[in-house]
Each structure stands twice: as structure tokens, then as C-alpha cells.
Coordinates of C-alpha atoms in Angstrom, one line a residue:
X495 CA 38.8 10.1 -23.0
X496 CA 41.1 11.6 -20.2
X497 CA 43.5 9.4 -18.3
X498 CA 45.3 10.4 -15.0
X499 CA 47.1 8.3 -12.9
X500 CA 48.0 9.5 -9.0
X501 CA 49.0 7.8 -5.8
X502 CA 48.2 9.8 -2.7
X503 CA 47.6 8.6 1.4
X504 CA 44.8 10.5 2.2
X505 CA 42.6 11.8 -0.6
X506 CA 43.4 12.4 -4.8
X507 CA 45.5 15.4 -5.5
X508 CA 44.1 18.2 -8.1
X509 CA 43.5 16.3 -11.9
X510 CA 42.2 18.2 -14.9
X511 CA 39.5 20.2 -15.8
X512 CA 37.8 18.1 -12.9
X513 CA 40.2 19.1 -9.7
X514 CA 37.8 22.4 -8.5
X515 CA 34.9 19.9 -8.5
X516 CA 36.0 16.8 -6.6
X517 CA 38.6 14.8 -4.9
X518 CA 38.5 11.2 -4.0
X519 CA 38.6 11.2 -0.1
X520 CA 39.9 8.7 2.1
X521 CA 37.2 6.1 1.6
X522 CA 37.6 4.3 4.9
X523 CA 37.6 1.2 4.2
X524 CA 40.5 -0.5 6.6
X525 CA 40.6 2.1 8.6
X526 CA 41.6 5.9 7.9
X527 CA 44.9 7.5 5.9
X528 CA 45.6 4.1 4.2
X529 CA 47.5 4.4 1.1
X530 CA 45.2 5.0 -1.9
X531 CA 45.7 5.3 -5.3
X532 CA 43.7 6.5 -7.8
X533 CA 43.7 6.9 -11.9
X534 CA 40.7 8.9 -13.2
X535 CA 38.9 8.8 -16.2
X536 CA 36.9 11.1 -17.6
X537 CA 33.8 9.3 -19.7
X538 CA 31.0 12.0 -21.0
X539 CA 29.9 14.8 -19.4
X540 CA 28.9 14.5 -16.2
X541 CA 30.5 11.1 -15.6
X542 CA 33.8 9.7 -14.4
X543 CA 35.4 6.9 -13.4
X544 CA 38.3 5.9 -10.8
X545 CA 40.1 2.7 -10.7
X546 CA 41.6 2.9 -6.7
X547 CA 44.1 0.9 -5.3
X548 CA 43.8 0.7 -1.5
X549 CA 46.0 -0.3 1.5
X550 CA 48.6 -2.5 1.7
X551 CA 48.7 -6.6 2.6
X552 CA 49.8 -6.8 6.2
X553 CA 51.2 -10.5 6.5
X554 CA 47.6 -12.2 7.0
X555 CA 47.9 -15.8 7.2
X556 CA 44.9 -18.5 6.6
X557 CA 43.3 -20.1 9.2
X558 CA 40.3 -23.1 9.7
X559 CA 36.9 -21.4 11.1
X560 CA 34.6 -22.9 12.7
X561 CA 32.0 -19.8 12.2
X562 CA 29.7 -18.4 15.0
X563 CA 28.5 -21.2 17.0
X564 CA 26.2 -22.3 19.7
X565 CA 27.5 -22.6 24.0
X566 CA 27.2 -26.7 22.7
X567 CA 29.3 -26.8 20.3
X568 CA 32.1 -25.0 21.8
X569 CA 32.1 -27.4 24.4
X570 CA 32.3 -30.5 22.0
X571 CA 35.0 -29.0 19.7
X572 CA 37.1 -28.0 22.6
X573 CA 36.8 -31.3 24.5
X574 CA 37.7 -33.0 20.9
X575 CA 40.4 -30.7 19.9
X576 CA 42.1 -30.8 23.6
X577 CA 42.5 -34.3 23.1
X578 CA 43.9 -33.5 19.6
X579 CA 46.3 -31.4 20.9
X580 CA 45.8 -28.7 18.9
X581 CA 46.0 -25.0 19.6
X582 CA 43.0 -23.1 19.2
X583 CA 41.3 -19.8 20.4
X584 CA 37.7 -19.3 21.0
X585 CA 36.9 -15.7 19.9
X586 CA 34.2 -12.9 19.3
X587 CA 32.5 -12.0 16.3
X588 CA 33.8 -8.8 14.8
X589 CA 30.5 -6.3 15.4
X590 CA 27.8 -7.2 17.7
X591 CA 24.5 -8.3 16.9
X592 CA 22.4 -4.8 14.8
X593 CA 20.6 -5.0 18.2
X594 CA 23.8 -4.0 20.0
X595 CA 24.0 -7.8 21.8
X596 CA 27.3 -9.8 21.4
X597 CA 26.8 -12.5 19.9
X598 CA 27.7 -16.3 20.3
X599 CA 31.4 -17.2 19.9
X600 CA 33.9 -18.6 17.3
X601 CA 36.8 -20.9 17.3
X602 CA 39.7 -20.3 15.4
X603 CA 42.7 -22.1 14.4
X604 CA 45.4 -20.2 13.0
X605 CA 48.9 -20.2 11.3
X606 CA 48.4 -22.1 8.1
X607 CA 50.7 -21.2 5.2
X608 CA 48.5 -21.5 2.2
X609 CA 44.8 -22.3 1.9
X610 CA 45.8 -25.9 0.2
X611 CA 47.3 -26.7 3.9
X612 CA 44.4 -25.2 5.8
X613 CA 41.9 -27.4 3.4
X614 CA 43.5 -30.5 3.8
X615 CA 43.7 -29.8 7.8
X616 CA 39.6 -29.3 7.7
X617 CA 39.9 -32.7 5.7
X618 CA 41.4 -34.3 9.0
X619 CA 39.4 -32.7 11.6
X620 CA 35.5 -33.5 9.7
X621 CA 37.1 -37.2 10.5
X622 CA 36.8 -36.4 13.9
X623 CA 33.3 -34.6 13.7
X624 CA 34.7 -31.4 13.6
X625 CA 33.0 -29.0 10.7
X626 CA 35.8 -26.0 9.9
X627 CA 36.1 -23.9 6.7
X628 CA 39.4 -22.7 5.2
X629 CA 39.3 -18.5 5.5
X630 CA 41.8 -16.0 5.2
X631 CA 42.1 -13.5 8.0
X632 CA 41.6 -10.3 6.1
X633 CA 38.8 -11.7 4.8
X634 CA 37.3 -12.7 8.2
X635 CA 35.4 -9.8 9.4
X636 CA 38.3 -8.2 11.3
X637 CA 40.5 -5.3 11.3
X638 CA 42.2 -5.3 7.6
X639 CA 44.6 -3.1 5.7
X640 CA 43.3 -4.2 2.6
X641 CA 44.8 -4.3 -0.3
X642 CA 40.7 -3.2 -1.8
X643 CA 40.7 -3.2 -5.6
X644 CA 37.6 -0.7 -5.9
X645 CA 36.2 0.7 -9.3
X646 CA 34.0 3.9 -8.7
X647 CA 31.5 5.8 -11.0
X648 CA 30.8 9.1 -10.1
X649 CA 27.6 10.1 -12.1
X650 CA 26.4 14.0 -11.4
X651 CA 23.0 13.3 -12.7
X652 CA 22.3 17.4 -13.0
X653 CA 24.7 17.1 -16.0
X654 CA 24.7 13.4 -17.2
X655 CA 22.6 13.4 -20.6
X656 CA 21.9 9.9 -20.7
X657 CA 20.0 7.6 -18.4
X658 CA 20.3 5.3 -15.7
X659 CA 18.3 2.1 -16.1
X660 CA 17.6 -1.2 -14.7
X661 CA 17.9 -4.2 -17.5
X662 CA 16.6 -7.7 -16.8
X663 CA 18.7 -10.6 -18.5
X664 CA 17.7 -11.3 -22.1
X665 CA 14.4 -8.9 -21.4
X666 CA 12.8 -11.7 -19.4
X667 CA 11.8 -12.7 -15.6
X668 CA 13.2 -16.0 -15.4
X669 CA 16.7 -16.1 -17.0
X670 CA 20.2 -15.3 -16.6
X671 CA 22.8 -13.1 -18.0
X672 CA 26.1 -11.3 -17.6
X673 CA 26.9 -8.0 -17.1
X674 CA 29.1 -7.8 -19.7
X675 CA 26.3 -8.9 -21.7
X676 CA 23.9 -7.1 -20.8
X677 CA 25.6 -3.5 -21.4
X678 CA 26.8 -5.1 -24.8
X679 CA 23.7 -5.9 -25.9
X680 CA 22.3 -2.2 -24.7
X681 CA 25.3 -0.4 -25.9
X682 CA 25.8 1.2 -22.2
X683 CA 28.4 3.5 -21.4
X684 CA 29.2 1.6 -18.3
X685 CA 26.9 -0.8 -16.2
X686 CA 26.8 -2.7 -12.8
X687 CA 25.1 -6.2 -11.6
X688 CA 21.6 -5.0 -10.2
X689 CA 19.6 -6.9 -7.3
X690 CA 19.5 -10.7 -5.8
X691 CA 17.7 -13.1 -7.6
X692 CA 17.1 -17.2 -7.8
X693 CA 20.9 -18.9 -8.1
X694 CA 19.0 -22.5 -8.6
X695 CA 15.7 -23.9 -10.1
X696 CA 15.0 -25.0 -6.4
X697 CA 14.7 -21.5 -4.8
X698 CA 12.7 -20.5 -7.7
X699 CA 13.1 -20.2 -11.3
X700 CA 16.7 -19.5 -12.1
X701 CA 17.4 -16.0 -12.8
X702 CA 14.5 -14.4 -11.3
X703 CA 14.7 -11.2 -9.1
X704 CA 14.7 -12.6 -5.5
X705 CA 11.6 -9.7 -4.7
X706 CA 10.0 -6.9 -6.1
X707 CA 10.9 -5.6 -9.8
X708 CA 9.5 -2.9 -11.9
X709 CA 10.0 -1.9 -15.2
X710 CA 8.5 0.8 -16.8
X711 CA 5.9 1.4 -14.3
X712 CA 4.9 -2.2 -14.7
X713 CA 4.9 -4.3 -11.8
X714 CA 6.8 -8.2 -12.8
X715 CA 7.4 -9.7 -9.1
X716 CA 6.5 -9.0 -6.0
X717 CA 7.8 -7.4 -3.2
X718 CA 9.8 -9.5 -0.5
X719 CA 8.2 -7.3 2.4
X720 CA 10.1 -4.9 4.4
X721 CA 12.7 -5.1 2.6
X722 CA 14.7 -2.0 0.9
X723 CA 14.4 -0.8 -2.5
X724 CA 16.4 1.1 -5.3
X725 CA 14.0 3.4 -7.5
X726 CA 15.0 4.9 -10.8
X727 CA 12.3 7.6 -12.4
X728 CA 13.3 8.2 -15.9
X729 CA 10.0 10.0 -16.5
X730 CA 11.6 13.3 -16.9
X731 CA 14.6 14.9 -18.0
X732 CA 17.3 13.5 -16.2
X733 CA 17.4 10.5 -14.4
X734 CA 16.2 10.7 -11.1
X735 CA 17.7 8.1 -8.2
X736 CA 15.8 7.5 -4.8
X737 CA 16.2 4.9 -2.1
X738 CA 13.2 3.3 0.3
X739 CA 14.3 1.3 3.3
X740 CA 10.8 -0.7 3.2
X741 CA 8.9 -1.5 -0.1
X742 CA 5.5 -3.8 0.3
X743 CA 3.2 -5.0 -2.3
X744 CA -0.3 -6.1 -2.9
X745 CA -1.0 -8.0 -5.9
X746 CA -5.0 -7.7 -6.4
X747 CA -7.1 -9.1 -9.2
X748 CA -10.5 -7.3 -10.0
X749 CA -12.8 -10.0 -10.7
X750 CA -16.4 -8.7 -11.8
X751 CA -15.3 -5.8 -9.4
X752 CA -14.8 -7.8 -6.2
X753 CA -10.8 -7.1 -5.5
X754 CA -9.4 -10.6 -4.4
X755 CA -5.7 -10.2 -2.8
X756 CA -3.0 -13.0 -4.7
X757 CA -0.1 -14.0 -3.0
X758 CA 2.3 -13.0 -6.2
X759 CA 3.6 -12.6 -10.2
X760 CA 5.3 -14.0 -12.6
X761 CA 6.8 -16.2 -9.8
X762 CA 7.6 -20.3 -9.0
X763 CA 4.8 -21.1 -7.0
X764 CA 5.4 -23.0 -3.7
X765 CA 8.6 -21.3 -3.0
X766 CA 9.9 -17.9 -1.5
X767 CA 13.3 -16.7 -1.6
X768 CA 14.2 -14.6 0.8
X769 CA 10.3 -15.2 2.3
X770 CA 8.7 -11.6 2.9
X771 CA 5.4 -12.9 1.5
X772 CA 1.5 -13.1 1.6
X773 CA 0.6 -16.1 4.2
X774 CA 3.5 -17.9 3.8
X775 CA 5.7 -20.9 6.2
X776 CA 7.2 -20.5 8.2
X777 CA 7.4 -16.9 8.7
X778 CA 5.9 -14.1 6.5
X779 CA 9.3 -11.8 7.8
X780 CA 11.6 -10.8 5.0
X781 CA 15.2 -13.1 5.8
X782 CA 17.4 -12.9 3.1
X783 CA 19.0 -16.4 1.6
X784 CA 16.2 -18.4 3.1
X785 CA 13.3 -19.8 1.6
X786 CA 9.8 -20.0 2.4
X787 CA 6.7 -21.8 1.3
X788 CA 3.3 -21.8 0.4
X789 CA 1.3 -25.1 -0.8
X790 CA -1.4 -23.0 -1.7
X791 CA -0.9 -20.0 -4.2
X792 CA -2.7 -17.6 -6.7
X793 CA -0.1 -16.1 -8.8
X794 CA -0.6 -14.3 -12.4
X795 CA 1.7 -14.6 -15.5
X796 CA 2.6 -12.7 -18.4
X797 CA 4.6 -12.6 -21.1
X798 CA 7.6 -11.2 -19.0
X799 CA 7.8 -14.6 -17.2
X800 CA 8.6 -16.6 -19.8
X801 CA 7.2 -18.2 -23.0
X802 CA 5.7 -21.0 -21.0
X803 CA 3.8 -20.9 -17.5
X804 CA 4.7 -23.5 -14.8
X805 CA 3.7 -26.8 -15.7
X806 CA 2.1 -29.0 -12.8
X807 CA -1.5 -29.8 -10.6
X808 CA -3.7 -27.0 -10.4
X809 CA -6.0 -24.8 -11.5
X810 CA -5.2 -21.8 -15.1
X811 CA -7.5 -19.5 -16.0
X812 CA -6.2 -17.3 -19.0
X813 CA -7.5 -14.1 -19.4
X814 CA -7.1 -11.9 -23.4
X815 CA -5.8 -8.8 -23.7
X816 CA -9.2 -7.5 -23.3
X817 CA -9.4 -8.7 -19.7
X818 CA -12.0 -11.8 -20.4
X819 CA -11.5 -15.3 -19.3
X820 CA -11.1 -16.8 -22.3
X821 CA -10.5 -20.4 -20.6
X822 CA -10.0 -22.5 -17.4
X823 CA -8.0 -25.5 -17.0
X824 CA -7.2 -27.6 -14.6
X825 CA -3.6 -28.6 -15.4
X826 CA -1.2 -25.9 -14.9
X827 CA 1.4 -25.0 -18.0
X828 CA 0.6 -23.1 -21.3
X829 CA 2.3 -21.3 -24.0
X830 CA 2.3 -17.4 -23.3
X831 CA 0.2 -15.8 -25.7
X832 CA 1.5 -11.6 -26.4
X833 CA -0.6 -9.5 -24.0
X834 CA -2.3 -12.4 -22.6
X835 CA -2.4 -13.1 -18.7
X836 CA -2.4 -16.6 -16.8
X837 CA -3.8 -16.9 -13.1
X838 CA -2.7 -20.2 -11.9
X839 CA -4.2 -22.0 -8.7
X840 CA -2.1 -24.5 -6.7
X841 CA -3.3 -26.5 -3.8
X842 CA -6.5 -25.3 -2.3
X843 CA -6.7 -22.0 -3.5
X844 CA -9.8 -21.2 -4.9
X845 CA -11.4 -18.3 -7.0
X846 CA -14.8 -17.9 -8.1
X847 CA -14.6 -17.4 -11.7
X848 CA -16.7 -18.3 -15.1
X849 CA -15.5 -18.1 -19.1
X850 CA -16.9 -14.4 -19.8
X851 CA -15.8 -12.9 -16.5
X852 CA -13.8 -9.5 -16.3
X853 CA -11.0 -10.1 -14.6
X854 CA -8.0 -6.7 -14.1
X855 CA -4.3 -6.5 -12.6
X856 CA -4.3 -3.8 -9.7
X857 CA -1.4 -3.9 -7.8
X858 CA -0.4 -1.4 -5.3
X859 CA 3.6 -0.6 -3.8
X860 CA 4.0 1.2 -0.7
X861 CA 7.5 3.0 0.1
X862 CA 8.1 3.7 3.2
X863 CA 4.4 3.7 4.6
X864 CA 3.4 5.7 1.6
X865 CA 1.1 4.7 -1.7
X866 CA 3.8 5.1 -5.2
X867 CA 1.8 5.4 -8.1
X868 CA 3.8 3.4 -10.5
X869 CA 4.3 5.3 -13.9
X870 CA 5.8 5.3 -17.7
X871 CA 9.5 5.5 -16.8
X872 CA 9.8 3.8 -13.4
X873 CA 11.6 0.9 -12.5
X874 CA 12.4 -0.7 -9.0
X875 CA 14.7 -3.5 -8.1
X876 CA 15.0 -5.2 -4.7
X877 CA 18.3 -4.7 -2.5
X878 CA 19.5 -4.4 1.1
X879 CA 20.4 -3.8 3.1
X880 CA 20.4 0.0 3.3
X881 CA 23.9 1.1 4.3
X882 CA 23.7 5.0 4.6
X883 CA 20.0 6.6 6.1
X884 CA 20.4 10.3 6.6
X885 CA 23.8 10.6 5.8
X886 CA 24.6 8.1 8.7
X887 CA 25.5 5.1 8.6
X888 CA 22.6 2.7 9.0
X889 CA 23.1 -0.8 11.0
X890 CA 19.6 -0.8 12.8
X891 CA 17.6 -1.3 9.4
X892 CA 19.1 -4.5 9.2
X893 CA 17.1 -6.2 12.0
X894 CA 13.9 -5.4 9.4
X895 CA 15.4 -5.8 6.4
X896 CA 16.2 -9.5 6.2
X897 CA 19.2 -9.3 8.2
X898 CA 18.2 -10.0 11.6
X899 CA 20.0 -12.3 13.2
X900 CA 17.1 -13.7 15.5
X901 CA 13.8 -14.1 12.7
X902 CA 10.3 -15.1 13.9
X903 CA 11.5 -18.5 12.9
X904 CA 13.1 -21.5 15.3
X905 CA 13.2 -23.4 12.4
X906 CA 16.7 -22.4 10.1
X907 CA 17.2 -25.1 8.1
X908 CA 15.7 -23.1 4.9
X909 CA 19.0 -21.1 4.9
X910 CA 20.3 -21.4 1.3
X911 CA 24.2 -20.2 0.5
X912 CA 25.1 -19.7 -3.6
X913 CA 28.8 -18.2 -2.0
X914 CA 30.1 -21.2 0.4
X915 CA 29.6 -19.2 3.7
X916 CA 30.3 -22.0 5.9
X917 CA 27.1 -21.4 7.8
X918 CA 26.8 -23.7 11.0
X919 CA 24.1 -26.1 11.3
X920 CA 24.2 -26.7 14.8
X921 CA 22.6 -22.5 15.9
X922 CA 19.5 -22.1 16.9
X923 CA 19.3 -18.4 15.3
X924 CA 20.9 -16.6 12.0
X925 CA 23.6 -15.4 14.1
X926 CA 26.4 -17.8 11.8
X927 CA 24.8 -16.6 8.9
X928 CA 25.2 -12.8 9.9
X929 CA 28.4 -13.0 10.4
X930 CA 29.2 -15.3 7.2
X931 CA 27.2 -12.7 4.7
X932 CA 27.2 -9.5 6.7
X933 CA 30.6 -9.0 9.2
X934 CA 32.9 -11.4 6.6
X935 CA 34.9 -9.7 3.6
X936 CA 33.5 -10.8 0.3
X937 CA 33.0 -8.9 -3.5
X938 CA 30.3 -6.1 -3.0
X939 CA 28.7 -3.6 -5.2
X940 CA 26.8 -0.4 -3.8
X941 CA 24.8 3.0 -5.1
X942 CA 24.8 6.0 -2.9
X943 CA 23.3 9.3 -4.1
X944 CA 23.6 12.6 -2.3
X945 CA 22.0 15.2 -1.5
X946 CA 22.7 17.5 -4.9
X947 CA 21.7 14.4 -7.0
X948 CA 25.0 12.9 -7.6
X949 CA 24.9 9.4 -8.0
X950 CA 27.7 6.7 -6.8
X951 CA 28.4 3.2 -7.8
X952 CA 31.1 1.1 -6.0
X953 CA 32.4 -2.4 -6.9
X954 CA 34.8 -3.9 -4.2
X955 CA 36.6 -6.7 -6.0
X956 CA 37.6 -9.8 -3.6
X957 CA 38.2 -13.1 -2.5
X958 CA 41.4 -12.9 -3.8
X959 CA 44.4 -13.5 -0.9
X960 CA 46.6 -10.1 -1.1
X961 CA 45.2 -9.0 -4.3
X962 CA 41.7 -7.6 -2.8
X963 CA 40.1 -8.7 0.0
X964 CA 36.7 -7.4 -0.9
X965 CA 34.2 -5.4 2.0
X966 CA 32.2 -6.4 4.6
X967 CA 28.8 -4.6 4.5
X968 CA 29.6 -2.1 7.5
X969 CA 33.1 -1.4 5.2
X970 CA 30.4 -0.7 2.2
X971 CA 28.6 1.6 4.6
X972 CA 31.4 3.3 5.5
X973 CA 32.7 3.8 1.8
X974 CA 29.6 5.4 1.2
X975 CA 29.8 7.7 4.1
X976 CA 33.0 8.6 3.0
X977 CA 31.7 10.0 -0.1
X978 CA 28.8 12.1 1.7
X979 CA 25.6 10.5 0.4
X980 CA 22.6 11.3 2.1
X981 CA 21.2 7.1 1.1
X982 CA 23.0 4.3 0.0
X983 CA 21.7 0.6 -0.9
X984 CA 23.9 -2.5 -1.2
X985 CA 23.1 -4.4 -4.4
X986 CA 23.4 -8.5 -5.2
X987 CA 27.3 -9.1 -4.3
X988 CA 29.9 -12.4 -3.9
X989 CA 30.7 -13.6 -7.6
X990 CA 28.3 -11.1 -8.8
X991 CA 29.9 -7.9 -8.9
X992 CA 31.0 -6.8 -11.6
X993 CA 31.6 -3.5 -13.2
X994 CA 31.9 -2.9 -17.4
X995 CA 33.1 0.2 -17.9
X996 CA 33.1 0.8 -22.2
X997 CA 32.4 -3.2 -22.8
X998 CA 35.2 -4.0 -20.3
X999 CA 35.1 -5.4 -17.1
X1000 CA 37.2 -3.4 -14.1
X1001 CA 38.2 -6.5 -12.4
X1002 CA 37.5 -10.2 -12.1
X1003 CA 35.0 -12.4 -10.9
X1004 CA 35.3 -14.0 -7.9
X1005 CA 34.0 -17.2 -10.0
X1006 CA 35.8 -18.8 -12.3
X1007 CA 34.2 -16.7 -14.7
X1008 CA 31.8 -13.9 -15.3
X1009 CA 28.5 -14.7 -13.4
X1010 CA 25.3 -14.7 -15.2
X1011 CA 22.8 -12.4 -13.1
X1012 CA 19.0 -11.4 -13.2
X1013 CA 19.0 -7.6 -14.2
X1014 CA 22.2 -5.0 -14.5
X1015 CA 21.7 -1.4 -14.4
X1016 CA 23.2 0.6 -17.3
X1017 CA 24.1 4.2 -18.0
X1018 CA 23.6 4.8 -21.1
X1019 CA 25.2 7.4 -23.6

């Protein structure tokens, strides 16, 4: 293995056998010609990795946040903390709206010396009705010099001899894993954490992909509508990497050869994350953290789910490998038989079916407006939003993607938060949670791939005060930009990036410890 250590301002100076072929640029995170340091090494052949040390710490202080809130609530808190006496200042967020409209405003008390003092402050003020979360201003959205602890795989995938692949935790829908596990257990040169997915069992069942997954050409979930999605096509060759900015299913079930659309697979019925979904409440928009419902479902099962179905009231018809209804029963929850399927009815869904009938899986993904035959070497894990679309940077897909600020929805108290956003209550649109998941600085992971099939993966370590501040998802974009790809996707991030690079991770966790995800995706050897 090769090892080179250099510091440089702009971009890496000349290294090895590798220097003709490429130099880290100025990555742009923080602003341009930050110092940035880089040690290189080189892994197999076409493959290397940089460990980057970015920008300095510029004197931030902590400070209490109130988060974007509504014309009301600045009133209140200013009438409250004038009597207080305390200074405050009522600011803007730091982008506008993806639709180009400012949005609402935030309040801001500053010069707190650690984050102990600004949590015991917050402590106070909620005595006085007053709702603040403890933040650090380089983490806060705004301008920032870093530092930005960032590990970066460079994968030329005309040369690479191994594969990239998506893994799902312990080879099943509905469990967790870590990434260090994961690319143990697969041997993997290096891996990543891979999409979003179910942090509780009241969201869905923990561990699940949060949208659509494919492995092997084998549809397992459902699509959350509209939003993007990262395919890998290891039918050939060489791994091939693509990137949709809207992926839609259509589970159907060919019953005596009447197709009857369901509303999903291998999925907790009743509940949505990040909604996106056939006939759901309140909205059948994709918005991302926020869970929908649907008393009345039709979903299938197999042995990917789990080795049980969902237990409860309903309706389970189970179907051999033959494609016969073997049974019907009208309690939900059986053992999952090898190659066996379950259909399972809830509330007043209904399906006209008989022991003997024929009953056949045809589900259908559309990219992009456009039919993908799923095949023997295709996977597809859900993501988002894009960040790079043309080799541009790509803030408009987020109003479509889950992001938008202002869903078909008055109704936000669905909005679920596994990373302590401080999202307001008291808004009568998603503009507090845009700014807490999309405009604030937290731990990030991101593939871009360019236009002569080189393939990048970025981990922004953060959360941690002067160490790493992590990446807001416009900083991602830009990152990506910086390195010329043609698309780039941001994948699950918060306490769940992580890269393992040789069965070691390249930073820490912003958990306590190593956060057990749905799927990782590997490169193998």
C-alpha cells in the first residue's frame, strides 16, 4: 500500500505514480483556497483513498437557536425576552427557500462559552416558555472555515477489478447493522453507509430501507415516489454507476390474469416513512422524515422481510413457490416458508381470491419517466437529494424530492427527527425542518460519478466543535462539483456516516458509537 502525506492551500501537489492522473482540487467547502491537506493512499488498481484535513477553526462561539420560526412566535419570544433583558438578534436563514423565496426568520442568542453554559441557559428560558436549542455557529448553516475532516474514495471504475455493491444488514429487510460490520462480514476493500431507512419500530420496522430497494434485479420495497435513486448494474464487466432524480414503482399482483395494483413489499403496514406512497394520508408527495399512513393496505412478503410476517387483524393469503394459494387466513402473522410469498390484507382492503388461484409478482420501476427492466446484477437504493444534475449544482430538485419546504400537507405534526434538529412546532410549513436537515452543518456521506465513469464517495465527519464541523447539503453539492461529476446523490447522513476503509473506520461517529444502518455499499477486491 502507498502512503503520502502533503499539506497544500489550493489543490494536492504531484504524488507518485498517481500525480499525471489526478490532483485533489480545492473542494470548496467553506469557501475557496482554504488550507487543505491531504495524505493519499493507494488501495488496488484503480482505487485510492485521501484522508483531507480542511480549513481552519475561526473562533466560533455557541449560541441558543430558536430555529426558523413563524411572524407569531417572534413576536412572543421578543416580547418575553425584552422583559428578560436579554440580547438577542432576529436573523435570516442561511439560503432561501429551493424556490428562491426567503424564508421565515430566526432568533439567535449568542456568546456562550461552552455548550454546557448554552444548555443550561435553554434550561432557564423553556421556564419561561421559550423553546431554544444549544448550536454551534459553524455548524449553523452559515459561512464557516471549517476545520472538515473529509475521507474520499476515488474509484476509476474503467480500471477497478472488483465491484461495487449495495449490502443490506445481516442479508435481510428489517434489521440493522454497522458498517464496519457489514464490509467485515463481506471482506470489502473499503465500504460506506448506503440509504435512509426506519430509526424506530414506530416509523416502520427498524432497519428497513426508508423507500425503494433492489437487489439483484429483485424488487424488496417500494419506491417512496419522486424521490432520487442510486443504481448499481453489475451485469457486466465492470461495475457500472447511474443516478435517477425520480424513481416510481408499481407493485401489481397477477391474480388469474386480472393485474390488481398493491400499495407495497415487504413493508410495516399502516405506516410510510418519508410518505411517497399509493393512496396514502395525508399526502401521497414524497417528504422526507415524515410519516404517512394508510389503514387500509395490500402488501406482499417474502423471505427477505424477515422470518415472520406482521402479526395483527387482517386478512394472509400465502402463495408456494409455484405461484398457488396454498391458504387464507384471517389473522395476520406466519412463519416465512423459503420461496414462499404472503399477501396480507389490513382494514378494508379486499381481493378476490380462492385456495387454487394463480397469483404472480409484477412490479414495474420507472426512472426518470422511463420503464427499467430490472435484471440479474441490479440493485437500487433510495437517496436524495440529488446534489449535482448536469454537472451543476442541483437545488431545484429538492422541491420534488422530499425536500420542499411547503408539501401538499397543512398538517406537520408527522415530522419525525432520529438527529435532535430542534425542529419548531409552532410553523405552519417545513421551512424549520429545511433549514435544520438541509442549510445546518451535520455528518454527510455522498457518490458522484463523472462523465468517464469515475466514481466518488465522500464522508464529511462532524458534530464535533473545532474538530469537524461536518457539511450542509449545498456544501455536499459543492464538494461534488469540485470534483467535476456530471451527477451526484447524497446518501443516509447524521450519525450514520461512516467510512471503513481495510476493516477501519476513517473517523468517528457522531454517536456515541458506530450506528447500526439498513444496507452499506461495498467495493469489493
Amino acid at each position: 500500500m502507498k502512503k503520502t502525506l502533503l499539506a497544500v492551500l489550493v489543490s494536492s501537489i504531484a504524488f507518485g505514480s498517481y500525480a499525471a492522473q489526478w490532483n485533489v482540487p480545492d473542494l470548496a467547502i467553506g469557501g475557496a483556497e482554504l488550507p487543505q491537506s491531504v495524505e493519499h493512499q493507494s488501495l488496488v488498481d484503480g482505487v485510492d483513498y485521501y484522508q483531507i484535513q480542511r480549513g481552519t477553526s475561526q473562533g466560533e462561539e455557541y449560541l441558543l437557536s430558536s430555529g426558523i420560526v413563524n411572524d407569531a412566535t417572534i413576536k412572543d419570544y421578543s416580547a418575553k425576552l425584552n422583559e428578560l433583558q436579554v440580547e438577542y438578534h432576529i436573523e435570516s436563514a442561511p439560503e432561501t427557500a429551493p424556490n428562491g423565496e426567503k424564508m421565515d426568520k430566526i432568533i439567535r442568542l449568542r456568546g456562550f462559552e461552552s455548550a454546557e453554559q448554552a444548555a443550561e441557559q435553554a434550561k432557564v428560558f423553556k421556564q419561561h416558555g421559550l423553546n431554544f436549542s444549544p448550536r454551534f455557529s459553524a455548524q449553523d448553516g452559515y459561512k464557516t472555515h471549517g476545520p472538515f475532516e473529509i475521507s474520499l474514495l476515488r474509484v476509476d471504475l474503467n480500471q477497478y477489478q472488483g465491484k461495487v455493491a449495495s449490502i443490506l444488514a445481516n442479508d435481510k429487510v428489517t434489521t440493522a447493522e454497522t458498517v464496519s460490520s457489514m464490509a467485515k462480514r463481506n471482506e470489502a476493500l473499503a465500504a460506506i453507509n448506503g440509504g435512509f431507512f426506519a430509526f424506530n419500530d414506530q416509523v416502520g420496522d427498524l432497519g428497513a430501507p426508508a423507500g425503494l430497494y433492489v437487489k439483484n434485479g429483485q424488487l424488496l420495497r417500494e419506491a417512496a415516489n419522486q424521490r432520487p435513486v442510486l443504481i448499481i448494474d453489475n451485469s457486466g464487466k465492470h461495475s457500472k454507476i447511474s443516478i435517477g432524480n425520480s424513481v416510481t414503482t408499481e407493485v401489481l399482483l397477477d391474480i388469474n390474469g386480472k393485474t390488481v395494483r398493491i400499495d407495497g413489499i415487504n413493508r410495516k403496514p399502516g405506516v410510510i416513512l418519508n410518505c411517497g406512497g399509493y393512496d396514502d394520508t395525508p399526502s401521497i408527495e414524497a417528504i422526507h422524515d415524515f410519516v404517512c399512513t394508510d389503514a387500509s393496505e395490500i402488501i406482499v412478503y417474502n423471505a427477505a422481510y424477515d422470518d415472520q410476517t406482521p402479526q395483527g387483524a387482517g386478512q394472509e393469503i400465502v402463495i408456494d413457490p409455484n405461484g398457488k394459494v396454498t391458504e387464507i387466513f384471517t389473522q395476520r402473522g406466519r412463519v416465512i416458508e423459503p420461496n414462499y410469498s404472503y399477501v396480507q390484507l389490513t382494514g378494508d382492503s379486499k381481493l378476490n381470491v380462492e385456495v387454487g388461484d394463480s397469483i404472480d409478482l409484477n412490479s414495474k420501476v420507472m426512472v426518470d419517466g422511463q420503464e427499467y427492466k430490472l435484471s440479474e446484477g441490479v440493485s437500487m437504493l433510495n437517496a436524495g437529494p440529488t446534489l449535482v444534475t448536469n454537472s451543476a449544482i442541483d437545488i431545484t430538485s429538492r422541491n420534488t424530492q422530499g425536500f420542499n419546504p411547503y408539501p401538499s400537507t397543512g398538517d406537520h405534526a408527522g415530522s419525525q427527527d432520529d438527529d435532535g434538529l430542534g425542529v419548531s412546532g409552532a410553523m405552519e410549513n417545513r421551512e424549520g425542518f429545511y433549514n435544520g436537515w438541509v442549510l445546518r452543518r451535520h455528518p454527510r456521506t455522498a457518490l458522484g460519478i463523472t462523465d468517464n465513469n469515475v466514481l466518488y464517495a465522500a464522508v464529511v465527519y462532524g458534530r464535533a466543535p473545532t474538530v469537524t464541523e461536518g457539511a450542509s447539503i449545498t456544501d455536499m453539492a459543492a464538494l461534488m462539483e469540485a470534483l467535476d461529476t456530471e451527477s451526484a446523490i447524497n446518501l443516509d447522513g447524521g450519525g450514520s456516516s461512516m467510512m471503513v476503509l481495510e476493516g477501519k473506520r476513517t473517523g468517528s461517529s457522531s454517536d456515541a458509537s458506530e450506528r447500526e444502518v439498513s444496507d452499506a455499499i461495498i467495493f469489493t477486491r
